């Protein structure tokens, strides 16, 4: 016989744990060997030494700001763009023996290389600056970030047509790949021919023929490409990717290595394990739902490698804001693969009730918290909200026994306490979660109590 009164079933006090939503697929993937850079590429330590030399001026300004400026002294900027105020720039120029123009240029370089990070209206030292002297990988990633932003470091003159400038920026990767293939000086005339071909291809790809009768087309004004080529090669030389002299361009060891890194990223994207690289974030996350963690991370990396990181972050957060709780959790797993570039947007998500718990856990892990203890950053209410959201994902996509086992991750010691606090947090899926839990739980008395709570939440009763 069973009691007609709810039992005070004790729950084990354990930290939140990630539960698989279904039986894992058998491990069939073969581990891909780590790719090796082209023969003759200097070792990472030597490449990092060159990157440190190239970014020495930016590091100097960033360290000056770190040691000299303090919060609240009124000399920093509050425009949300990370630019230096006039007073700060003059002070830095006097202290460092530079011109104001040099200080501003070095500050912009520091921002593009991740030495300085902008959070809202505050600029602060980036994590790369903290590890600059001891972490070669961080140094190289900072230089690659600067390499990607060469057209911002060396803006195009106003005399150049913006549309043509955009075409050349899009064509530059092919020029760099050709330079790496040649493995030596490449005449500017040869690069000009290649640029002409690539720009023509881009214009053909974008050509659209509208439906219906149209007036006689007017041929676009032909923009000379030589000034654009000179500008792009000078911009790449300004970041240390190549040298440009005597009408020839030669990749530096850093530039050659960076081109190889970009090509390797394309290869990773092409070898997407589950074939999700061309779909939107929501579809990609659904495709990763039943993959093992390592396979899912490989899929995230392939998907990210095929996209601009800013657009990818926007897509992932858009999926996280949807109604599917499973996608919410997976989106933040993908954002863990993104790493530092996602930090400002994730920090803003901490102000959104629906994403706050996920964002706080992400930030805690990003800042170095032990994964076993990371849940301690959540308040009891936030942990309860996350429990309901995870239960909603299990109810929608998992199996009944898994939902019952999900009880073990609750922070409350008893089922009545859990029910009381679940009702208090006001999660929009509370009723559905309680109904699903009542249907899945084998204890009739406890299931009855959960159903009664679901009915009371649904009707607004106490």
CSV table of C-alpha atoms in Angstrom, one decimal:
chain,number,residue,atom,x,y,z
A,1,UNK,CA,0.0,0.0,0.0
A,2,UNK,CA,1.0,3.6,-0.5
A,3,UNK,CA,0.5,6.6,1.7
A,4,UNK,CA,-2.0,9.2,0.6
A,5,UNK,CA,0.1,12.0,2.0
A,6,UNK,CA,3.3,13.3,0.2
A,7,UNK,CA,6.5,11.7,1.4
A,8,UNK,CA,9.5,13.7,2.4
A,9,UNK,CA,11.7,11.9,0.0
A,10,UNK,CA,15.4,12.8,0.7
A,11,UNK,CA,17.5,13.8,-2.3
A,12,UNK,CA,21.2,13.4,-2.5
A,13,UNK,CA,23.1,16.7,-2.2
A,14,UNK,CA,25.3,16.7,-5.3
A,15,UNK,CA,26.4,19.5,-7.6
A,16,UNK,CA,24.7,20.1,-10.9
A,17,UNK,CA,25.9,17.7,-13.6
A,18,UNK,CA,25.4,17.5,-17.3
A,19,UNK,CA,23.3,14.5,-18.3
A,20,UNK,CA,23.3,13.0,-21.8
A,21,UNK,CA,19.9,13.2,-23.5
A,22,UNK,CA,20.2,9.8,-25.1
A,23,UNK,CA,22.5,6.8,-25.2
A,24,UNK,CA,25.7,7.9,-26.8
A,25,UNK,CA,26.5,6.7,-30.3
A,26,UNK,CA,29.4,4.2,-30.6
A,27,UNK,CA,32.7,5.8,-31.0
A,28,UNK,CA,33.6,5.4,-34.7
A,29,UNK,CA,35.6,8.6,-35.6
A,30,UNK,CA,39.3,8.2,-36.2
A,31,UNK,CA,41.4,10.7,-34.5
A,32,UNK,CA,42.8,13.2,-37.0
A,33,UNK,CA,46.6,13.7,-36.6
A,34,UNK,CA,47.7,17.2,-35.7
A,35,UNK,CA,48.6,19.1,-38.9
A,36,UNK,CA,52.1,20.2,-39.4
A,37,UNK,CA,53.0,23.6,-40.9
A,38,UNK,CA,55.0,23.8,-44.1
A,39,UNK,CA,58.6,22.7,-44.1
A,40,UNK,CA,60.8,25.6,-43.2
A,41,UNK,CA,58.3,27.3,-40.9
A,42,UNK,CA,60.1,28.5,-37.7
A,43,UNK,CA,59.1,26.8,-34.4
A,44,UNK,CA,56.4,28.5,-32.4
A,45,UNK,CA,58.8,30.1,-29.9
A,46,UNK,CA,60.6,31.9,-32.7
A,47,UNK,CA,57.4,33.0,-34.3
A,48,UNK,CA,56.2,34.3,-31.0
A,49,UNK,CA,59.4,36.2,-30.5
A,50,UNK,CA,58.9,37.9,-33.9
A,51,UNK,CA,55.3,38.7,-32.9
A,52,UNK,CA,56.4,40.2,-29.6
A,53,UNK,CA,58.9,42.4,-31.5
A,54,UNK,CA,56.2,43.6,-33.9
A,55,UNK,CA,53.7,44.4,-31.1
A,56,UNK,CA,56.2,45.9,-28.7
A,57,UNK,CA,55.0,49.4,-29.1
A,58,UNK,CA,51.3,48.4,-28.6
A,59,UNK,CA,52.3,46.4,-25.5
A,60,UNK,CA,54.2,49.4,-24.1
A,61,UNK,CA,51.1,51.6,-24.3
A,62,UNK,CA,48.8,49.0,-22.9
A,63,UNK,CA,51.1,48.4,-19.9
A,64,UNK,CA,51.4,52.1,-19.4
A,65,UNK,CA,47.6,52.4,-19.3
A,66,UNK,CA,47.5,49.4,-16.9
A,67,UNK,CA,50.0,50.8,-14.5
A,68,UNK,CA,49.1,54.5,-14.7
A,69,UNK,CA,45.4,54.8,-15.1
A,70,UNK,CA,43.1,53.8,-12.3
A,71,UNK,CA,39.3,53.6,-12.2
A,72,UNK,CA,37.5,56.8,-11.4
A,73,UNK,CA,40.4,59.2,-12.1
A,74,UNK,CA,38.6,60.8,-15.0
A,75,UNK,CA,41.3,60.4,-17.6
A,76,UNK,CA,39.9,57.4,-19.4
A,77,UNK,CA,37.2,57.4,-22.0
A,78,UNK,CA,33.5,56.7,-21.4
A,79,UNK,CA,32.3,56.7,-25.0
A,80,UNK,CA,32.1,52.9,-25.3
A,81,UNK,CA,34.5,52.8,-28.2
A,82,UNK,CA,37.8,52.3,-26.3
A,83,UNK,CA,39.4,55.4,-27.7
A,84,UNK,CA,41.7,57.5,-25.6
A,85,UNK,CA,40.6,60.9,-24.4
A,86,UNK,CA,42.8,63.9,-25.5
A,87,UNK,CA,44.1,64.3,-21.9
A,88,UNK,CA,45.0,60.7,-21.6
A,89,UNK,CA,46.7,60.6,-25.0
A,90,UNK,CA,48.8,63.7,-24.2
A,91,UNK,CA,49.8,62.3,-20.8
A,92,UNK,CA,50.8,59.0,-22.4
A,93,UNK,CA,52.8,60.8,-25.1
A,94,UNK,CA,54.7,62.8,-22.4
A,95,UNK,CA,55.4,59.8,-20.2
A,96,UNK,CA,56.5,57.5,-23.1
A,97,UNK,CA,58.3,60.1,-25.2
A,98,UNK,CA,56.0,59.6,-28.2
A,99,UNK,CA,53.7,61.8,-30.3
A,100,UNK,CA,50.0,61.8,-29.6
A,101,UNK,CA,49.5,60.3,-33.0
A,102,UNK,CA,51.8,57.4,-32.2
A,103,UNK,CA,50.1,56.8,-28.9
A,104,UNK,CA,46.7,56.6,-30.6
A,105,UNK,CA,48.0,54.3,-33.3
A,106,UNK,CA,49.6,52.0,-30.7
A,107,UNK,CA,46.4,52.0,-28.6
A,108,UNK,CA,44.3,51.0,-31.6
A,109,UNK,CA,46.8,48.2,-32.4
A,110,UNK,CA,46.6,47.0,-28.8
A,111,UNK,CA,42.8,46.8,-29.0
A,112,UNK,CA,42.9,44.9,-32.3
A,113,UNK,CA,45.4,42.4,-30.9
A,114,UNK,CA,43.4,41.8,-27.8
A,115,UNK,CA,45.9,43.5,-25.4
A,116,UNK,CA,43.2,45.9,-24.4
A,117,UNK,CA,39.5,44.9,-24.1
A,118,UNK,CA,36.5,47.2,-24.1
A,119,UNK,CA,33.6,46.3,-21.9
A,120,UNK,CA,30.7,48.7,-22.2
A,121,UNK,CA,32.2,52.1,-21.4
A,122,UNK,CA,35.4,50.7,-19.8
A,123,UNK,CA,38.7,49.8,-21.4
A,124,UNK,CA,40.8,47.4,-19.4
A,125,UNK,CA,43.9,45.2,-19.9
A,126,UNK,CA,43.1,42.0,-21.9
A,127,UNK,CA,44.0,38.5,-20.7
A,128,UNK,CA,46.7,38.4,-23.5
A,129,UNK,CA,48.6,41.3,-21.8
A,130,UNK,CA,48.6,39.4,-18.5
A,131,UNK,CA,50.3,36.3,-20.1
A,132,UNK,CA,52.3,38.1,-22.8
A,133,UNK,CA,55.7,37.2,-21.5
A,134,UNK,CA,55.0,33.5,-20.8
A,135,UNK,CA,52.4,32.3,-23.2
A,136,UNK,CA,53.6,31.9,-26.9
A,137,UNK,CA,50.2,30.7,-28.0
A,138,UNK,CA,48.4,33.8,-26.7
A,139,UNK,CA,51.0,36.0,-28.4
A,140,UNK,CA,50.5,34.3,-31.7
A,141,UNK,CA,46.7,34.5,-31.5
A,142,UNK,CA,47.0,38.2,-30.7
A,143,UNK,CA,49.1,38.7,-33.8
A,144,UNK,CA,46.7,36.7,-36.0
A,145,UNK,CA,43.9,38.9,-34.7
A,146,UNK,CA,45.9,41.9,-35.9
A,147,UNK,CA,46.7,40.2,-39.2
A,148,UNK,CA,42.9,39.7,-39.8
A,149,UNK,CA,42.4,43.4,-39.1
A,150,UNK,CA,45.1,44.7,-41.5
A,151,UNK,CA,42.6,46.9,-43.4
A,152,UNK,CA,41.7,48.7,-40.1
A,153,UNK,CA,45.3,49.2,-39.1
A,154,UNK,CA,46.0,50.8,-42.5
A,155,UNK,CA,42.7,52.4,-43.6
A,156,UNK,CA,42.2,53.0,-47.3
A,157,UNK,CA,42.6,56.6,-48.6
A,158,UNK,CA,39.4,58.5,-49.2
A,159,UNK,CA,40.4,58.7,-52.8
A,160,UNK,CA,39.7,55.0,-53.3
A,161,UNK,CA,36.2,53.8,-54.0
A,162,UNK,CA,34.7,52.0,-51.0
A,163,UNK,CA,33.1,49.2,-53.2
A,164,UNK,CA,36.4,48.5,-54.9
A,165,UNK,CA,38.2,48.6,-51.5
A,166,UNK,CA,35.8,45.9,-50.2
A,167,UNK,CA,36.4,43.8,-53.3
A,168,UNK,CA,40.2,43.9,-52.8
A,169,UNK,CA,39.9,43.0,-49.1
A,170,UNK,CA,37.9,40.0,-50.1
A,171,UNK,CA,40.5,39.1,-52.8
A,172,UNK,CA,43.6,39.4,-50.6
A,173,UNK,CA,43.5,35.9,-49.1
A,174,UNK,CA,43.9,34.4,-52.6
A,175,UNK,CA,46.9,36.7,-53.2
A,176,UNK,CA,48.5,35.6,-49.9
A,177,UNK,CA,47.9,32.0,-50.7
A,178,UNK,CA,49.7,32.5,-54.0
A,179,UNK,CA,52.6,34.2,-52.3
A,180,UNK,CA,52.9,31.3,-49.9
A,181,UNK,CA,52.9,28.8,-52.8
A,182,UNK,CA,55.6,30.8,-54.6
A,183,UNK,CA,57.7,30.7,-51.3
A,184,UNK,CA,59.7,33.8,-52.3
A,185,UNK,CA,59.4,37.3,-53.8
A,186,UNK,CA,56.4,37.7,-56.1
A,187,UNK,CA,56.5,40.6,-58.6
A,188,UNK,CA,53.8,43.2,-58.1
A,189,UNK,CA,52.8,42.8,-61.8
A,190,UNK,CA,52.0,39.2,-61.3
A,191,UNK,CA,49.9,40.0,-58.2
A,192,UNK,CA,48.1,42.7,-60.1
A,193,UNK,CA,47.1,40.2,-62.8
A,194,UNK,CA,45.8,37.8,-60.1
A,195,UNK,CA,43.9,40.6,-58.4
A,196,UNK,CA,42.3,41.6,-61.6
A,197,UNK,CA,41.1,38.0,-62.2
A,198,UNK,CA,39.8,37.6,-58.7
A,199,UNK,CA,37.9,40.9,-58.7
A,200,UNK,CA,36.3,39.9,-62.0
A,201,UNK,CA,35.2,36.6,-60.5
A,202,UNK,CA,33.7,38.4,-57.5
A,203,UNK,CA,31.8,40.7,-59.7
A,204,UNK,CA,30.5,37.8,-61.8
A,205,UNK,CA,29.4,35.9,-58.7
A,206,UNK,CA,27.4,38.9,-57.6
A,207,UNK,CA,25.9,39.6,-61.0
A,208,UNK,CA,22.0,39.4,-60.8
A,209,UNK,CA,19.7,39.8,-63.9
A,210,UNK,CA,16.4,41.4,-62.8
A,211,UNK,CA,13.2,40.0,-64.2
A,212,UNK,CA,11.4,42.0,-66.9
A,213,UNK,CA,12.5,44.7,-69.3
A,214,UNK,CA,15.3,46.9,-68.1
A,215,UNK,CA,17.0,50.0,-69.5
A,216,UNK,CA,20.3,49.6,-71.3
A,217,UNK,CA,22.9,48.9,-68.6
A,218,UNK,CA,25.5,51.5,-68.1
A,219,UNK,CA,29.0,49.9,-67.7
A,220,UNK,CA,30.5,50.7,-64.3
A,221,UNK,CA,33.4,53.0,-64.2
A,222,UNK,CA,36.6,50.9,-64.2
A,223,UNK,CA,38.6,51.6,-61.1
A,224,UNK,CA,42.4,51.2,-61.5
A,225,UNK,CA,43.6,48.3,-59.4
A,226,UNK,CA,47.2,49.3,-59.0
A,227,UNK,CA,46.6,51.9,-56.2
A,228,UNK,CA,44.4,49.3,-54.5
A,229,UNK,CA,47.1,46.7,-54.7
A,230,UNK,CA,49.7,49.2,-53.4
A,231,UNK,CA,47.4,50.0,-50.5
A,232,UNK,CA,46.7,46.4,-49.6
A,233,UNK,CA,50.4,45.4,-49.7
A,234,UNK,CA,51.3,48.4,-47.6
A,235,UNK,CA,48.6,47.4,-45.1
A,236,UNK,CA,49.9,43.8,-44.8
A,237,UNK,CA,53.4,45.1,-44.5
A,238,UNK,CA,52.4,47.4,-41.7
A,239,UNK,CA,51.3,44.4,-39.6
A,240,UNK,CA,54.4,42.4,-40.4
A,241,UNK,CA,52.7,39.8,-42.8
A,242,UNK,CA,55.0,40.6,-45.7
A,243,UNK,CA,57.7,42.9,-47.0
A,244,UNK,CA,57.0,45.1,-50.1
A,245,UNK,CA,60.0,46.5,-51.8
A,246,UNK,CA,61.5,46.7,-55.4
A,247,UNK,CA,58.1,46.1,-56.9
A,248,UNK,CA,57.9,42.6,-55.2
A,249,UNK,CA,56.1,41.2,-52.2
A,250,UNK,CA,57.5,38.5,-49.9
A,251,UNK,CA,55.7,36.8,-47.0
A,252,UNK,CA,57.5,37.0,-43.7
A,253,UNK,CA,57.7,33.8,-41.6
A,254,UNK,CA,54.9,35.1,-39.5
A,255,UNK,CA,52.8,35.9,-42.6
A,256,UNK,CA,53.5,32.5,-44.1
A,257,UNK,CA,52.5,30.8,-40.9
A,258,UNK,CA,49.3,32.8,-40.6
A,259,UNK,CA,48.3,31.9,-44.2
A,260,UNK,CA,48.8,28.3,-43.3
A,261,UNK,CA,46.7,28.7,-40.2
A,262,UNK,CA,43.8,30.1,-42.2
A,263,UNK,CA,44.1,27.4,-44.9
A,264,UNK,CA,44.1,24.8,-42.1
A,265,UNK,CA,40.9,26.3,-40.6
A,266,UNK,CA,39.2,25.9,-44.1
A,267,UNK,CA,40.3,22.3,-44.2
A,268,UNK,CA,38.9,21.7,-40.7
A,269,UNK,CA,35.6,23.2,-41.8
A,270,UNK,CA,35.6,21.1,-44.9
A,271,UNK,CA,36.0,18.0,-42.8
A,272,UNK,CA,33.0,18.7,-40.6
A,273,UNK,CA,32.3,15.4,-38.8
A,274,UNK,CA,28.5,15.7,-39.1
A,275,UNK,CA,28.2,18.0,-42.1
A,276,UNK,CA,26.6,20.9,-40.3
A,277,UNK,CA,28.9,23.7,-41.4
A,278,UNK,CA,26.5,25.3,-43.9
A,279,UNK,CA,23.4,25.4,-41.8
A,280,UNK,CA,22.2,28.0,-39.4
A,281,UNK,CA,23.1,27.9,-35.7
A,282,UNK,CA,19.9,26.3,-34.5
A,283,UNK,CA,20.1,23.5,-37.0
A,284,UNK,CA,23.8,22.9,-36.3
A,285,UNK,CA,23.1,22.7,-32.5
A,286,UNK,CA,20.2,20.2,-33.1
A,287,UNK,CA,22.6,18.2,-35.2
A,288,UNK,CA,25.1,18.1,-32.3
A,289,UNK,CA,22.5,17.2,-29.6
A,290,UNK,CA,23.3,13.5,-29.7
A,291,UNK,CA,27.0,13.6,-30.4
A,292,UNK,CA,29.6,12.8,-27.7
A,293,UNK,CA,31.1,15.9,-26.1
A,294,UNK,CA,34.4,15.7,-28.1
A,295,UNK,CA,32.6,15.1,-31.4
A,296,UNK,CA,30.3,18.0,-30.7
A,297,UNK,CA,33.2,20.3,-29.9
A,298,UNK,CA,34.8,19.3,-33.2
A,299,UNK,CA,31.6,20.2,-35.0
A,300,UNK,CA,31.4,23.5,-33.2
A,301,UNK,CA,35.0,24.3,-34.3
A,302,UNK,CA,34.2,23.4,-37.9
A,303,UNK,CA,31.1,25.5,-37.9
A,304,UNK,CA,32.9,28.5,-36.4
A,305,UNK,CA,35.9,28.2,-38.8
A,306,UNK,CA,33.5,28.8,-41.7
A,307,UNK,CA,32.1,32.0,-40.3
A,308,UNK,CA,33.1,35.5,-39.1
A,309,UNK,CA,33.4,35.1,-35.3
A,310,UNK,CA,31.1,38.1,-34.6
A,311,UNK,CA,28.3,36.8,-36.8
A,312,UNK,CA,28.7,33.3,-35.3
A,313,UNK,CA,28.3,34.7,-31.7
A,314,UNK,CA,25.2,36.6,-32.7
A,315,UNK,CA,23.7,33.4,-34.3
A,316,UNK,CA,24.5,31.3,-31.2
A,317,UNK,CA,23.0,33.8,-28.8
A,318,UNK,CA,19.9,34.1,-31.1
A,319,UNK,CA,19.5,30.3,-30.7
A,320,UNK,CA,20.0,30.6,-27.0
A,321,UNK,CA,17.2,33.1,-26.7
A,322,UNK,CA,14.7,30.8,-28.4
A,323,UNK,CA,12.1,28.6,-26.6
A,324,UNK,CA,14.1,25.3,-26.9
A,325,UNK,CA,16.0,24.9,-23.6
A,326,UNK,CA,18.2,22.2,-25.2
A,327,UNK,CA,19.5,24.7,-27.8
A,328,UNK,CA,20.1,27.2,-25.0
A,329,UNK,CA,22.5,24.8,-23.2
A,330,UNK,CA,24.2,23.7,-26.4
A,331,UNK,CA,24.7,27.3,-27.6
A,332,UNK,CA,26.7,28.1,-24.5
A,333,UNK,CA,28.8,24.9,-25.0
A,334,UNK,CA,29.6,26.2,-28.5
A,335,UNK,CA,30.4,29.6,-27.0
A,336,UNK,CA,33.0,27.9,-24.8
A,337,UNK,CA,34.7,26.9,-28.0
A,338,UNK,CA,34.6,30.5,-29.2
A,339,UNK,CA,36.4,31.6,-26.0
A,340,UNK,CA,37.6,35.2,-25.4
A,341,UNK,CA,35.9,36.9,-28.4
A,342,UNK,CA,32.5,35.9,-26.9
A,343,UNK,CA,33.2,37.3,-23.5
A,344,UNK,CA,31.7,40.8,-24.0
A,345,UNK,CA,28.4,39.5,-25.4
A,346,UNK,CA,28.1,36.8,-22.8
A,347,UNK,CA,28.7,39.4,-20.1
A,348,UNK,CA,25.8,41.4,-21.5
A,349,UNK,CA,23.6,38.2,-21.4
A,350,UNK,CA,24.1,38.1,-17.6
A,351,UNK,CA,21.5,40.9,-17.5
A,352,UNK,CA,18.8,38.8,-19.3
A,353,UNK,CA,16.8,36.6,-16.9
A,354,UNK,CA,16.5,33.8,-19.4
A,355,UNK,CA,20.3,33.6,-20.0
A,356,UNK,CA,21.7,34.8,-16.7
A,357,UNK,CA,22.5,31.4,-15.2
A,358,UNK,CA,24.2,30.1,-18.3
A,359,UNK,CA,26.1,33.3,-18.7
A,360,UNK,CA,27.3,33.3,-15.1
A,361,UNK,CA,28.6,29.7,-15.4
A,362,UNK,CA,30.3,30.5,-18.7
A,363,UNK,CA,32.0,33.6,-17.2
A,364,UNK,CA,33.1,31.7,-14.2
A,365,UNK,CA,34.8,29.0,-16.3
A,366,UNK,CA,36.3,31.6,-18.6
A,367,UNK,CA,37.8,33.4,-15.6
A,368,UNK,CA,39.4,30.1,-14.3
A,369,UNK,CA,37.0,28.7,-11.8
A,370,UNK,CA,37.2,24.9,-11.2
A,371,UNK,CA,34.6,23.2,-13.3
A,372,UNK,CA,33.6,21.0,-10.4
A,373,UNK,CA,32.8,24.1,-8.2
A,374,UNK,CA,31.6,26.5,-10.9
A,375,UNK,CA,27.9,26.1,-9.9
A,376,UNK,CA,28.7,28.0,-6.6
A,377,UNK,CA,28.6,31.3,-8.5
A,378,UNK,CA,24.8,30.9,-8.8
A,379,UNK,CA,22.4,31.9,-6.1
A,380,UNK,CA,19.9,29.4,-5.0
A,381,UNK,CA,17.2,31.0,-7.1
A,382,UNK,CA,19.4,31.0,-10.2
A,383,UNK,CA,20.4,27.4,-9.6
A,384,UNK,CA,16.7,26.5,-9.3
A,385,UNK,CA,15.9,28.3,-12.5
A,386,UNK,CA,18.7,26.5,-14.3
A,387,UNK,CA,17.3,23.2,-12.9
A,388,UNK,CA,13.9,23.9,-14.4
A,389,UNK,CA,15.4,24.9,-17.7
A,390,UNK,CA,17.5,21.8,-18.0
A,391,UNK,CA,14.5,19.7,-17.0
A,392,UNK,CA,12.5,21.3,-19.8
A,393,UNK,CA,15.3,20.2,-22.2
A,394,UNK,CA,15.1,16.7,-20.8
A,395,UNK,CA,11.3,16.6,-21.0
A,396,UNK,CA,11.4,17.8,-24.6
A,397,UNK,CA,14.2,15.7,-25.9
A,398,UNK,CA,15.1,13.0,-23.4
A,399,UNK,CA,13.5,9.9,-21.8
A,400,UNK,CA,11.4,9.6,-18.7
A,401,UNK,CA,14.0,7.8,-16.5
A,402,UNK,CA,16.5,10.6,-17.3
A,403,UNK,CA,14.0,13.2,-16.0
A,404,UNK,CA,13.7,11.3,-12.8
A,405,UNK,CA,17.4,11.1,-12.4
A,406,UNK,CA,17.6,14.8,-13.0
A,407,UNK,CA,16.1,15.2,-9.5
A,408,UNK,CA,19.6,14.3,-8.1
A,409,UNK,CA,21.0,17.6,-9.4
A,410,UNK,CA,18.6,19.8,-7.5
A,411,UNK,CA,20.1,21.9,-4.7
A,412,UNK,CA,17.0,21.4,-2.5
A,413,UNK,CA,17.3,18.5,0.0
A,414,UNK,CA,13.7,17.3,-0.4
A,415,UNK,CA,11.1,17.1,-3.1
A,416,UNK,CA,8.6,19.4,-1.3
A,417,UNK,CA,11.3,22.0,-0.9
A,418,UNK,CA,12.2,21.6,-4.6
A,419,UNK,CA,8.5,22.0,-5.6
A,420,UNK,CA,8.1,25.1,-3.4
A,421,UNK,CA,11.2,26.9,-4.8
A,422,UNK,CA,10.5,25.8,-8.4
A,423,UNK,CA,7.1,27.5,-8.2
A,424,UNK,CA,8.7,30.6,-6.7
A,425,UNK,CA,11.3,31.2,-9.5
A,426,UNK,CA,8.6,31.7,-12.1
A,427,UNK,CA,10.2,29.8,-15.0
A,428,UNK,CA,7.8,29.8,-18.0
A,429,UNK,CA,8.1,26.1,-18.4
A,430,UNK,CA,7.3,25.2,-14.8
A,431,UNK,CA,3.9,23.6,-15.4
A,432,UNK,CA,5.2,21.5,-18.3
A,433,UNK,CA,8.2,20.3,-16.3
A,434,UNK,CA,6.1,19.4,-13.2
A,435,UNK,CA,3.6,17.5,-15.3
A,436,UNK,CA,6.3,15.6,-17.1
A,437,UNK,CA,8.0,14.8,-13.8
A,438,UNK,CA,4.8,13.6,-12.3
A,439,UNK,CA,4.1,11.3,-15.3
A,440,UNK,CA,7.6,9.9,-15.2
A,441,UNK,CA,8.1,9.3,-11.4
A,442,UNK,CA,7.4,5.8,-10.2
A,443,UNK,CA,6.3,6.9,-6.7
A,444,UNK,CA,2.5,7.4,-6.9
A,445,UNK,CA,2.3,9.6,-3.8
A,446,UNK,CA,5.2,11.9,-4.9
A,447,UNK,CA,3.8,12.0,-8.5
A,448,UNK,CA,0.4,13.1,-7.0
A,449,UNK,CA,2.0,15.9,-5.1
A,450,UNK,CA,3.9,17.1,-8.2
A,451,UNK,CA,0.7,17.0,-10.2
A,452,UNK,CA,-1.1,19.0,-7.6
A,453,UNK,CA,1.7,21.6,-7.6
A,454,UNK,CA,1.5,21.8,-11.4
A,455,UNK,CA,-2.2,22.4,-11.2
A,456,UNK,CA,-1.8,25.1,-8.6
A,457,UNK,CA,0.9,26.9,-10.7
A,458,UNK,CA,-1.4,26.6,-13.8
A,459,UNK,CA,-4.4,28.1,-12.0
A,460,UNK,CA,-2.4,30.7,-10.0
A,461,UNK,CA,-3.2,29.1,-6.6
A,462,UNK,CA,-1.1,29.1,-3.5
